[in-house]
Amino acid sequence: MTAPVAPANPGMVTLTIEGRIVVVPPGTNLIEAAKTAGVLIPHYCYHPSLPVAGVCRMCLVEVEKFPKLTPACATSVGEGQVVHVHSDKAREARKGVLEFLLINHPLDCPICDQAGECELQDYTFAEGRKDSRYMEPKRFNPMEDFGGDVLYVPNRCILCTRCVRFMDVMAKDPVLNVSERGDRAYIGKFEGRDLTHAWAGNVVDLCPVGALLSKDFLNRARAWELDRAASVCPSCSQGCNVMLETRDNVVVRIRPRPNAAVNQHFACDVGRMNYRWINRRDRLEYPVARTANALTPASWSEAVQQAAAAIEGATRVTVLASPSLSNETLFLLSRIAAHVGASSVMTMERGDEVPLPGVPDLSLRAERVANHTGAALFGFTESDAPLASLAAGDVLIVADAAAAVTAIPDGVRVVVIGTVLHESLLPHVVAALPVCNFAEEDGTFTNLRGRVQRFLQAKAAPAQARPSYRVVGELATALGAGSFPPLAADVFAVMAATFPAFTGMSYRTLGLQGAPLPLLVEASA
């Protein structure tokens, strides 16, 4: 077969894969080159964020003028190559690989957590044999606890070694190994070691079959029962891209979502386990307002008007906000603060910084909040004692930061904009406005490197809770600080038009990978 003629492209390599012309940089392997043409080459051991091992032989393809089939993961593109992924010769070779992998693999798909998202299932269905020629008893090994959140089921393991390479190269914590050889080989732990590394949970995501399981997610849901939404991890200022997975409007799992500019394919264990608070039941579900010295349910308009009246009649106003609120909400809070002359303070939670050594600039950051950078851009400052200057006649606006409020002086009135109404605030509250948490609304965060990233609504809000940007926008309108649209994308457009740091940005230009603040781009140019 003669390759189609394509125009020369200096500095690039032109080849043909399955009849499609592909132009990629030199050094690209055939698997990645095929992806650009919409062709998936089956593979198990290869992963774009791990070193190439070439051990599974599942990615064998036929390259014209090569003497034999070649592994696509370990073969770089060459000028004029003609690659056949689905030729009879290549498919027959992959069928043989699948047959060997399935010899001792148990037939437990109905009870396996990986069912529905298992690459062994997918490729066997697409290219495997229709029946088995293996009549002997299958090998059996008991499940093993690897420590941390990980269980190992050796019967399902295909020895792709992704987990071993991740712990060796990315985590720099060589806990795992390939023990024994030949048909007795299995993934083993070094004596006295466990998978307790802060990033060890990634081995579960990396496993292409159901050999490595999460104890936390075990038997909780099947893949086809889950709804998924692209989001951003709220656990620290790194801003790792994640997927929120829900079942029956309950978040049951957080998994990393690829973004080469932020977290590659990984997420720390703190981030992936920090989801139960999203489903908490003690939520503020209805607006309330103070009448006759008691808090009673109120309509939205009544509660907003009462909050606005308290703010307008205050001696001084302080806005205490969580830096895990979205850019849109913090922007509108800053407009309120500017309109009434309030001081703007943010709460902070800090911990130890835990890097992933094998990936530059990827860490569980010390700032255990999602939008510290965004809050700082909108004028919110950190304070060790944010309530020290409060006195009778003042109003404190608590925007999803009630946990940081300990003691409030007598005579101080409080307006709550949040997901929870803490008992410590009850004597001082004049109005409480229920809002969504980040999983129940759309919005953006700005990570520690100034990258603005979108998160999408993953679940429905309880009862009458509304998106936080909409509630703050209604309060700003009631105070005379302006009129603001009810949709997150439109609020972002107003913010980009009026706040210099976000000039030229929109939800469309951000996409689902985000973009750096224009000022940072200009500074680095």
PDB file of C-alpha atoms in Angstrom, residues 25 38 89 146 152 175 203 251 280 296 298 357 380 385:
ATOM      1  CA  PRO A  25       6.156  15.741  16.703  1.00  0.00           C
ATOM      2  CA  GLY A  38      -9.279   8.967  16.446  1.00  0.00           C
ATOM      3  CA  LYS A  89      -2.293 -10.255  11.531  1.00  0.00           C
ATOM      4  CA  PHE A 146      -2.194  -3.721  50.672  1.00  0.00           C
ATOM      5  CA  TYR A 152      -5.290  -6.566  45.894  1.00  0.00           C
ATOM      6  CA  VAL A 175       6.595  -0.481  48.047  1.00  0.00           C
ATOM      7  CA  VAL A 203      -2.848   2.769  41.795  1.00  0.00           C
ATOM      8  CA  VAL A 251     -21.482  11.745  45.809  1.00  0.00           C
ATOM      9  CA  ARG A 280     -24.157  16.040  54.906  1.00  0.00           C
ATOM     10  CA  THR A 296     -38.725  31.527  61.686  1.00  0.00           C
ATOM     11  CA  ALA A 298     -39.393  33.122  55.604  1.00  0.00           C
ATOM     12  CA  PRO A 357       7.943  13.771  43.889  1.00  0.00           C
ATOM     13  CA  PHE A 380     -10.059  39.422  50.951  1.00  0.00           C
ATOM     14  CA  ALA A 385      -8.449  37.437  64.786  1.00  0.00           C
TER      15      ALA A 385
END
